Short mmCIF file of C-alpha atoms (C1' of nucleotides) in Angstrom, two decimals:
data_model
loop_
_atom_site.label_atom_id
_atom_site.label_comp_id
_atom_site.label_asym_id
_atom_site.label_seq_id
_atom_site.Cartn_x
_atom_site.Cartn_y
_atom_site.Cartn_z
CA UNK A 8 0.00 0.00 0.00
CA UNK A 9 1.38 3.50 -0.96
CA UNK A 10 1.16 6.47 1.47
CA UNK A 11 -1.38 8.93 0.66
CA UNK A 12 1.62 11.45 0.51
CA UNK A 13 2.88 8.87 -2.40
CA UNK A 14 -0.24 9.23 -3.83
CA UNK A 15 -0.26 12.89 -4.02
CA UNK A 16 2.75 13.21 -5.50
CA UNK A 17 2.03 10.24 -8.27
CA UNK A 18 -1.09 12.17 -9.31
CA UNK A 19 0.55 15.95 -9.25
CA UNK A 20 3.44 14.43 -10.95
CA UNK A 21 1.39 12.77 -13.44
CA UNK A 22 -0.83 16.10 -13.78
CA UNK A 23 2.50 18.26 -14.36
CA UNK A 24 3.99 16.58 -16.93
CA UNK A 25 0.78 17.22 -18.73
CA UNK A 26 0.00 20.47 -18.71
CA UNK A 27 2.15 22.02 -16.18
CA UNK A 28 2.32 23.92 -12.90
CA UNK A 29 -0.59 26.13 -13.52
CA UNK A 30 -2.86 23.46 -15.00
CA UNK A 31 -3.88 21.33 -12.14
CA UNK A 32 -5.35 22.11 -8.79
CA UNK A 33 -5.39 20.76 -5.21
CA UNK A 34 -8.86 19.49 -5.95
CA UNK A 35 -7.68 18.31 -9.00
CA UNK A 36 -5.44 16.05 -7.28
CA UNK A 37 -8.05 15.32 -4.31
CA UNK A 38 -10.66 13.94 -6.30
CA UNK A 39 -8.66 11.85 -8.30
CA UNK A 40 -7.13 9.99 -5.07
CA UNK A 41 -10.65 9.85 -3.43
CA UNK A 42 -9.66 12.85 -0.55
CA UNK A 43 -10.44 16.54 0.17
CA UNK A 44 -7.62 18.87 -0.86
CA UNK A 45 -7.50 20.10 2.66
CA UNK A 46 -5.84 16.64 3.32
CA UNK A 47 -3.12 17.44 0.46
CA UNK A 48 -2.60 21.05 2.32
CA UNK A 49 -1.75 18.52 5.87
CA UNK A 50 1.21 16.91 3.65
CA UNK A 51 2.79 19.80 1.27
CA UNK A 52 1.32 23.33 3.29
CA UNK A 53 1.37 25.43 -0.39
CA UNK A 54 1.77 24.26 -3.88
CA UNK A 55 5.25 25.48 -3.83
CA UNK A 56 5.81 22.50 -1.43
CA UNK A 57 4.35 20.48 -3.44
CA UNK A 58 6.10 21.09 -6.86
CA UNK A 59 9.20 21.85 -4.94
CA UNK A 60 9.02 17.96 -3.70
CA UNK A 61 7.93 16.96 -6.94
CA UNK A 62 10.69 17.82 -8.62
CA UNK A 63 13.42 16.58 -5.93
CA UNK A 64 11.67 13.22 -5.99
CA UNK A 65 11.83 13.06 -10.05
CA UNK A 66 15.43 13.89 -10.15
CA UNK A 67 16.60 11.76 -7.47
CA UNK A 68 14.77 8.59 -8.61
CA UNK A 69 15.49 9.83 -12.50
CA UNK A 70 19.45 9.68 -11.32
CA UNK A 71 19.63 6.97 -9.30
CA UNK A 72 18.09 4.48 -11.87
CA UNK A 73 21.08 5.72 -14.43
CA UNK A 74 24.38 3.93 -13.33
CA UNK A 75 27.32 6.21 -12.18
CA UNK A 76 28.88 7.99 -14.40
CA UNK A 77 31.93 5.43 -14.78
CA UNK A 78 30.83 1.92 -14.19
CA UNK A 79 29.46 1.00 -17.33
CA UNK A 80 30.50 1.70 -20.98
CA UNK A 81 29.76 4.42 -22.67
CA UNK A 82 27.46 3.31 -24.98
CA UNK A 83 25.60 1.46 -21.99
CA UNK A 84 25.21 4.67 -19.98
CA UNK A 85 23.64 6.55 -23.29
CA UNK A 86 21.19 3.81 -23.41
CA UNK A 87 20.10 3.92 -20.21
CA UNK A 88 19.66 7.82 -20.45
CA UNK A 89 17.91 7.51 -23.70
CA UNK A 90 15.20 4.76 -22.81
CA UNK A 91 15.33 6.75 -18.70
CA UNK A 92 13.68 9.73 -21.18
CA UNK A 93 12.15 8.09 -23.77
CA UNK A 94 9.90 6.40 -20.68
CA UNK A 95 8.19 9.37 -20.22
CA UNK A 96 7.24 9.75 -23.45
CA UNK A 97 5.90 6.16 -23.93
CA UNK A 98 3.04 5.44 -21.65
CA UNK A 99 1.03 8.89 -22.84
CA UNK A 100 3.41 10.58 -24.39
CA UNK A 101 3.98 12.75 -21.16
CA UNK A 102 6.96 15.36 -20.76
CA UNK A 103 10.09 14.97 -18.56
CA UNK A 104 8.39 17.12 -15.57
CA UNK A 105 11.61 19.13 -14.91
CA UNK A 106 11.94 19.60 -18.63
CA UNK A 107 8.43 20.67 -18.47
CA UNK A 108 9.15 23.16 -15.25
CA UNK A 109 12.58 24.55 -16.95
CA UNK A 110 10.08 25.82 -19.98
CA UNK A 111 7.81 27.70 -17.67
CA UNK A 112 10.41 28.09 -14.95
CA UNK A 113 9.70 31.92 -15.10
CA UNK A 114 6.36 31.19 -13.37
CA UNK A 115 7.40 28.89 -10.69
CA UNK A 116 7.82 30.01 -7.13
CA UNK A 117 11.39 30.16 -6.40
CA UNK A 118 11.78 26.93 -4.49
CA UNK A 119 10.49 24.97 -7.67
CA UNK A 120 12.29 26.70 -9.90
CA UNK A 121 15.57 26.02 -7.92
CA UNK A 122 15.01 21.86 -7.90
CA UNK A 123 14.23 22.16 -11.72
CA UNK A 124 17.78 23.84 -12.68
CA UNK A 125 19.23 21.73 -10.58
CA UNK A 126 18.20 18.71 -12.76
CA UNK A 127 19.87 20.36 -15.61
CA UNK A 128 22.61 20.71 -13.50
CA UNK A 129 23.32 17.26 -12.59
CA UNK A 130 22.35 16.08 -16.06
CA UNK A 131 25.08 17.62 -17.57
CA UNK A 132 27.35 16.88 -15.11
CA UNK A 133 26.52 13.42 -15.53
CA UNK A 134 26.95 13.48 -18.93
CA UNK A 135 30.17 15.31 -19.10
CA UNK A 136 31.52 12.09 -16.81
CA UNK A 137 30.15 9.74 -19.33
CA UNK A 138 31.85 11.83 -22.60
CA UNK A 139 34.89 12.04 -20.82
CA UNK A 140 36.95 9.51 -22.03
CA UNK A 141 36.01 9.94 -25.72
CA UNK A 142 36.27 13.54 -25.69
CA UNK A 143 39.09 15.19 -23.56
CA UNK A 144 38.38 18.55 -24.89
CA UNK A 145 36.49 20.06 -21.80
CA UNK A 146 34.39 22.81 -24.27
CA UNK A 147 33.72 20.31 -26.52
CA UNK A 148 32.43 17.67 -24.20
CA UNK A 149 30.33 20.78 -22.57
CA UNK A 150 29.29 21.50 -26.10
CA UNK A 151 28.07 17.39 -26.67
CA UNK A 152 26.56 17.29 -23.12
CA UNK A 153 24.40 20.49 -23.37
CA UNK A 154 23.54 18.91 -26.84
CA UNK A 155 22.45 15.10 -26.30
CA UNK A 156 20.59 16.94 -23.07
CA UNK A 157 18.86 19.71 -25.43
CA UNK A 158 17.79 16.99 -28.00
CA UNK A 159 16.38 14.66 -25.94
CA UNK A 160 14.05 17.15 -23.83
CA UNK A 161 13.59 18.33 -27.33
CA UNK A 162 12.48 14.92 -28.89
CA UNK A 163 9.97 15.07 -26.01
CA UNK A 164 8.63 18.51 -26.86
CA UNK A 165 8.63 17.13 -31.04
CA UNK A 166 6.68 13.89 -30.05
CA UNK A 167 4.12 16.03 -28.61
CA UNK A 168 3.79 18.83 -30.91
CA UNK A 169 3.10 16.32 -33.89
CA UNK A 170 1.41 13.58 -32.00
CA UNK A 171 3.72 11.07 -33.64
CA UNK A 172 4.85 8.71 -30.93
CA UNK A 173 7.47 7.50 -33.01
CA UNK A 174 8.58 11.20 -33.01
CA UNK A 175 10.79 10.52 -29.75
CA UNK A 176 12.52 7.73 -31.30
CA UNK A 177 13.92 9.04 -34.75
CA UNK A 178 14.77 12.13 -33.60
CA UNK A 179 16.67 10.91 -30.22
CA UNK A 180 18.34 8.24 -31.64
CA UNK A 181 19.28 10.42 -34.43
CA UNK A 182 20.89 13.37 -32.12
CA UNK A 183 22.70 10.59 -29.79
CA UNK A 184 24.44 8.32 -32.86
CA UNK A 185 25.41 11.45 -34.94
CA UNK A 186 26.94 12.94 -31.78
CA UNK A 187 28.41 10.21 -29.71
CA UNK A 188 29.13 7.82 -32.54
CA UNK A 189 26.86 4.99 -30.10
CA UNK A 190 24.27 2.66 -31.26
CA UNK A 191 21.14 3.17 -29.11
CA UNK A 192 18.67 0.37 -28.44
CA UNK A 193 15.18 1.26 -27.75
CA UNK A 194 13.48 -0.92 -25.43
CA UNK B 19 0.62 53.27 -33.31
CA UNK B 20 -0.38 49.37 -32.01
CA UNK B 21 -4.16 48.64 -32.54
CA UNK B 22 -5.37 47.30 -28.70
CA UNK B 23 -5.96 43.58 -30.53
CA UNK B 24 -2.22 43.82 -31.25
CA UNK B 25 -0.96 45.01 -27.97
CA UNK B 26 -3.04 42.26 -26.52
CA UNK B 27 -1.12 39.38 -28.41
CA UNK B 28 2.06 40.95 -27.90
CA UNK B 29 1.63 40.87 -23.54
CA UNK B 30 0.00 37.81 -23.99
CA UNK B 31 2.65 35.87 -26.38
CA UNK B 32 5.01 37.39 -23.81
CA UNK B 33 3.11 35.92 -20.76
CA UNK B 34 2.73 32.45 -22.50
CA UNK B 35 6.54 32.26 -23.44
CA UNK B 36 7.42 32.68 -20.02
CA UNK B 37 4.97 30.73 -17.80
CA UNK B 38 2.94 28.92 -20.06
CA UNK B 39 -1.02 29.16 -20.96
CA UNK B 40 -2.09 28.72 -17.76
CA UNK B 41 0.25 31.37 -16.27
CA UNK B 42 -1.53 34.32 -17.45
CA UNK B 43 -4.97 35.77 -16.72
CA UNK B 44 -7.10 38.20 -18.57
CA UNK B 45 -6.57 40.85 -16.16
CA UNK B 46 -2.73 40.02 -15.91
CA UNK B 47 -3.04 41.23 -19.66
CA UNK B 48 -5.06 43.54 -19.18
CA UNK B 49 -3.46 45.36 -16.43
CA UNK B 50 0.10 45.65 -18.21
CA UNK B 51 -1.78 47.40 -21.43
CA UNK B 52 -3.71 49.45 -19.14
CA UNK B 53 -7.34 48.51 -20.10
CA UNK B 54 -9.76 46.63 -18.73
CA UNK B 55 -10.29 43.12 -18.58
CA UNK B 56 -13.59 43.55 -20.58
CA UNK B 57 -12.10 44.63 -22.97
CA UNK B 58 -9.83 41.50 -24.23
CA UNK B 59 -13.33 39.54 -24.41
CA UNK B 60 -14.34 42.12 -27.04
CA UNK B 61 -11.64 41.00 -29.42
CA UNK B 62 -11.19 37.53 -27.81
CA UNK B 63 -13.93 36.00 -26.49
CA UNK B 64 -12.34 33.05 -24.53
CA UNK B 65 -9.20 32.62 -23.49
CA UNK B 66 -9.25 29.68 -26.32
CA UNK B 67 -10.06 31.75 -28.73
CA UNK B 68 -6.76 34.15 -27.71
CA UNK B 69 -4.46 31.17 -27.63
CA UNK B 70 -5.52 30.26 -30.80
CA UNK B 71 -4.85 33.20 -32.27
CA UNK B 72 -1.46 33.66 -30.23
CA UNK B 73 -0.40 30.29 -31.81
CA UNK B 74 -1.31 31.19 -35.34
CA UNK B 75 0.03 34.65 -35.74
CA UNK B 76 3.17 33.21 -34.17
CA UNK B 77 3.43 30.52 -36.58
CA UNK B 78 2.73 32.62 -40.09
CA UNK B 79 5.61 35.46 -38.91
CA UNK B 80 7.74 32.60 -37.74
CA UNK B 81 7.69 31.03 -41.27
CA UNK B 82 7.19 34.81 -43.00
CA UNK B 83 10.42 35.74 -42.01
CA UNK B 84 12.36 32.49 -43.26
CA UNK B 85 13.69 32.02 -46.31
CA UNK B 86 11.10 29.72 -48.85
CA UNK B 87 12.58 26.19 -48.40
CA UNK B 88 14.19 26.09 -52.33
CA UNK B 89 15.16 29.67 -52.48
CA UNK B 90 18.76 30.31 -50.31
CA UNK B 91 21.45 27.92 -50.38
CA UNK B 92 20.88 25.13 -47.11
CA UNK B 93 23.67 26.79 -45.38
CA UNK B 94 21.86 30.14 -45.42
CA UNK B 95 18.09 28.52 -44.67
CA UNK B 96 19.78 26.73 -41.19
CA UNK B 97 21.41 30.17 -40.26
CA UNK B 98 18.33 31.51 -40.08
CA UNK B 99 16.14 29.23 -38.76
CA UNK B 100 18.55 29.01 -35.64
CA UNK B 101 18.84 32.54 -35.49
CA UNK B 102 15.37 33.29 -35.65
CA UNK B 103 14.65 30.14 -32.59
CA UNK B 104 17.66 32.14 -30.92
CA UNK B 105 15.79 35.31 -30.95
CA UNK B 106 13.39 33.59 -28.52
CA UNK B 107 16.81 32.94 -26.10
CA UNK B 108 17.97 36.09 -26.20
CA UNK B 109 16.09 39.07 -24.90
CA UNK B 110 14.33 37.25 -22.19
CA UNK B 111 15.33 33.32 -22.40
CA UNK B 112 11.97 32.73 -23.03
CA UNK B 113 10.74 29.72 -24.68
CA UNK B 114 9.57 29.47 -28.25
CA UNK B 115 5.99 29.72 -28.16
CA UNK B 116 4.46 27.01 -29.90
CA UNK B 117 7.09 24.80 -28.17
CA UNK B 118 5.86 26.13 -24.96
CA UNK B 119 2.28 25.08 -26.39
CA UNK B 120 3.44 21.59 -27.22
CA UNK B 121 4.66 20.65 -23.82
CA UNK B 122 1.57 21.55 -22.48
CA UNK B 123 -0.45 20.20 -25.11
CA UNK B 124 -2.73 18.08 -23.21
CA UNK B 125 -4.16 21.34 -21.17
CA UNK B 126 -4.68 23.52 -24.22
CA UNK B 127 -8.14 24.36 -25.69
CA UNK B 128 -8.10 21.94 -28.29
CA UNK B 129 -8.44 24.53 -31.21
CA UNK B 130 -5.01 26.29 -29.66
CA UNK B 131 -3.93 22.75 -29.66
CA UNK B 132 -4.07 22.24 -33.05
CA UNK B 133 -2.62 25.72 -34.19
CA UNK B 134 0.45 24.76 -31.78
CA UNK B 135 0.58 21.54 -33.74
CA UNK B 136 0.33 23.15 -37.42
CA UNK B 137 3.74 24.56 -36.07
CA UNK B 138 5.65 21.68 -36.04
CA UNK B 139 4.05 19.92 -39.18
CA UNK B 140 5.18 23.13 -41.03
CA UNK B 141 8.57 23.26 -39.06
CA UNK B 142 9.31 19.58 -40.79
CA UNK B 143 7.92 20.50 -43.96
CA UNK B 144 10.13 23.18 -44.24
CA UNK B 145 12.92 21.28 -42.54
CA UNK B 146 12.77 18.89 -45.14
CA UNK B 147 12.61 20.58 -48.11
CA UNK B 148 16.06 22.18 -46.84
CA UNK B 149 17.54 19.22 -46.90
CA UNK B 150 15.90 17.58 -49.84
CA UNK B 151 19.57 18.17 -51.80
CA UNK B 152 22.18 17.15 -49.27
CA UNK B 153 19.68 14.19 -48.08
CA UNK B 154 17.97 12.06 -50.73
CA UNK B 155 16.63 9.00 -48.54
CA UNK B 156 13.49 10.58 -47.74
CA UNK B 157 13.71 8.12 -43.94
CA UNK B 158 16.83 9.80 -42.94
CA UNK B 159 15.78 13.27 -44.53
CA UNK B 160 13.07 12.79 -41.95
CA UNK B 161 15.03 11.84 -39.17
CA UNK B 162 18.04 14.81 -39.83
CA UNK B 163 14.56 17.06 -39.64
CA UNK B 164 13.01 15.98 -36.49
CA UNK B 165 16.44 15.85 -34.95
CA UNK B 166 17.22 19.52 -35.81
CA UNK B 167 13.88 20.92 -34.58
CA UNK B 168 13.76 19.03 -31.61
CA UNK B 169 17.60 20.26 -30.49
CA UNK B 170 16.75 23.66 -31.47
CA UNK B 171 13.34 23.70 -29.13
CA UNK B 172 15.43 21.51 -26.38
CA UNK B 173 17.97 24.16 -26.42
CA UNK B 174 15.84 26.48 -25.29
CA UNK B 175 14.54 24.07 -22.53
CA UNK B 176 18.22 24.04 -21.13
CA UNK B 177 19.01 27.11 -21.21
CA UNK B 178 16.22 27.92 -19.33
CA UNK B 179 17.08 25.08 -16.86
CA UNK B 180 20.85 25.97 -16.60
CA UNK B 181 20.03 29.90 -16.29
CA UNK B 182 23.32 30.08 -18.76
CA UNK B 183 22.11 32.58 -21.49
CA UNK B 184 25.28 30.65 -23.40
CA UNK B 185 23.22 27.12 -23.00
CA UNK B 186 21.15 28.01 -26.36
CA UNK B 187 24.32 29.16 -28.25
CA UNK B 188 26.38 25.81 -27.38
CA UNK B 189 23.85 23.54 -27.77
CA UNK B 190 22.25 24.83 -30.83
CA UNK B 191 25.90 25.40 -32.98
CA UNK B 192 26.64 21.53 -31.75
CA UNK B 193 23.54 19.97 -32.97
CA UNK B 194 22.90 21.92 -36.49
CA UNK B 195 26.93 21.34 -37.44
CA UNK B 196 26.97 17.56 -36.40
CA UNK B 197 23.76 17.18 -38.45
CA UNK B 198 24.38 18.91 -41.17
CA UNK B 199 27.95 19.99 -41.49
CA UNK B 200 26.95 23.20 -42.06
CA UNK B 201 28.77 25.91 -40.04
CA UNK B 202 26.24 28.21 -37.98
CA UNK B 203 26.73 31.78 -37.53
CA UNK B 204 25.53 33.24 -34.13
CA UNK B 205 24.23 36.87 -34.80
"C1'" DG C 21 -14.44 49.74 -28.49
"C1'" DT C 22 -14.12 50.46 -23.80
"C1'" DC C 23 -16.19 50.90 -19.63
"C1'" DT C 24 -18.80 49.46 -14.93
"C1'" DA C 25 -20.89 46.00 -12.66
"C1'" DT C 26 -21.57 41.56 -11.64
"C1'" DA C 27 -22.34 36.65 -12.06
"C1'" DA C 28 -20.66 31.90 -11.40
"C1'" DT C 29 -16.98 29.13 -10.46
"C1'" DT C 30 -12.42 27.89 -9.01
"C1'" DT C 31 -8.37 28.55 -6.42
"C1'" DG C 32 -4.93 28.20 -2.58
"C1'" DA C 33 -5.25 28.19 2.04
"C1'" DT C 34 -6.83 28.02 7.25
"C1'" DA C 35 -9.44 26.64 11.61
"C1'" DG C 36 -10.97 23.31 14.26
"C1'" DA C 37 -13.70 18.80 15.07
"C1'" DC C 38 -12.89 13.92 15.07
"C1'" DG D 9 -4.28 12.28 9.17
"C1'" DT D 10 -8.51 13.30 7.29
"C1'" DC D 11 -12.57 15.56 7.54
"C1'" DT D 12 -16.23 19.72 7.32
"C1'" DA D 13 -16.70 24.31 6.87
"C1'" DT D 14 -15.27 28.37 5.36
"C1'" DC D 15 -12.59 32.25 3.55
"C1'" DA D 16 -10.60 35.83 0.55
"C1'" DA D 17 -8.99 36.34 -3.73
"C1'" DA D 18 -8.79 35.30 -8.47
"C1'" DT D 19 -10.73 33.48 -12.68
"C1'" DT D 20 -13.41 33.38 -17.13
"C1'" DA D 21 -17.16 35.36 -18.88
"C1'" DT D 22 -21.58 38.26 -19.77
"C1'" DA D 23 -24.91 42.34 -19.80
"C1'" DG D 24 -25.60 46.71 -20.75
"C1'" DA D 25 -24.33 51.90 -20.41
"C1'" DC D 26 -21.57 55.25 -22.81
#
DNA sequence: GTCTATAATTTGATAGAC
DNA sequence: GTCTATCAAATTATAGAC
């Protein structure tokens, strides 16, 4: 059985990477667990809270089911990143939510906005560990990080705006091969 | 001087770039051009209705102010289509509006929806009509095009998520040379 | 075309009983 | 922890005067 709290963020999550922030409510939420939104105000006090927590949860589980940096191939940890994003666009076609909450990061109270960047952050640093032994350059493997990371988030964005879901796939797989020289495997 | 139904799309088209659809309220509009609320329903009458119109004006200047597919050498059309998606980064960071609409697809009004979509479909087209010389398998024409687009609206994304104004510049040159072999110049 | 006035609903949030 | 009850503010939208 999952805590309620669980709940509220599977829901919100679910919600955000949707529409975004601004599109769902507390009763949104509420009614579609089967509580009152006074309930959800007991576990995150203001919706800040709430996406604040969403966000830390996403990027914590998001990095912790890629494997470090240096303990698998290359071309292993691209897959993993690949498929860890293409997920979200699979079941419905959904956004990354911190992709999602770096797009309308200007209207995000602070504390949101914050956990969202520091997604980005951590993606790139994890992908400057993975490009490091094939490209020693440090502006260049910058320049391929920022670029697998743009592309894929991108993909995301392309899948949704022609309602293709093969829309992910070509385009991702394109951007990581003709960058990294890797053969990705969808699964 | 602005007509009021101008001045309204240009706060609003600002608004949605930043936050999203849901970010913005009549009044939020209404306030910054210094009429009343009222007043928007006169030219708009839902808030549909404006982001349909928002989406659709966007697109036709978008693809007004780029070069007809056949007309410009391929190295001229990609200059401008990423310095015209770089305009978006630039003043503001703010996201390029229909790929703002596409993340958050699934919470528009369907007929803003569909203008948002019309985007992409005629981002493609035109993609792939660049490329029709340099890439005669139609499959991989198709693939170079959805990879482009989607690194050039993911760029955007990470710039917004690093906060680096550079993250668009980086990402962008990266992704359009590797693809294409083209050199890009920034301006 | 723009205004005032207002309706009808939704929103984020709080107080206090159980 | 979850509920009922409630609030103040905000939201989209309409009616009708000017």
């Amino acid at each position: 059985m999952k805590s309620t709290k669980a709940r509220i963020l599977d829901v919100a999550e679910s919600a955000a990477r949707r529409g975004g922030y601004h599109s769902f409510s507390f009763r949104d939420i509420a009614d579609e667990i089967g509580i009152k939104s006074a309930s959800i105000h007991y576990h995150f006090p203001t919706k800040g809270d709430l996406a604040r927590a969403l966000a830390e949860r996403y990027r914590k589980e998001f990095f912790k089911a890629l494997p470090a940096p240096r303990s698998v191939d290359r071309k292993t940890s691209l897959n993993e990143l690949v498929n860890a994003l293409r997920a979200s666009s699979q079941q419905d076609g959904m956004m990354c939510l911190c992709g999602m909450m770096a797009a309308e990061v200007d209207a995000l109270p602070p504390e949101a906005a914050k956990e969202a960047r520091a997604f980005f952050k951590q993606g790139i640093d994890w992908l400057e560990q993975v490009l490091s032994d094939a490209e020693p350059n440090a502006d260049k493997r910058l320049a391929k990080a920022l670029a697998i990371l743009a592309g894929l988030e991108g993909a995301l964005i392309t899948r949704r705006g022609l309602g293709v879901p093969s829309g992910f796939d070509i385009a991702a797989r394109e951007i990581v091969e003709t960058l990294t020289g890797e053969i990705i495997t969808l699964r």
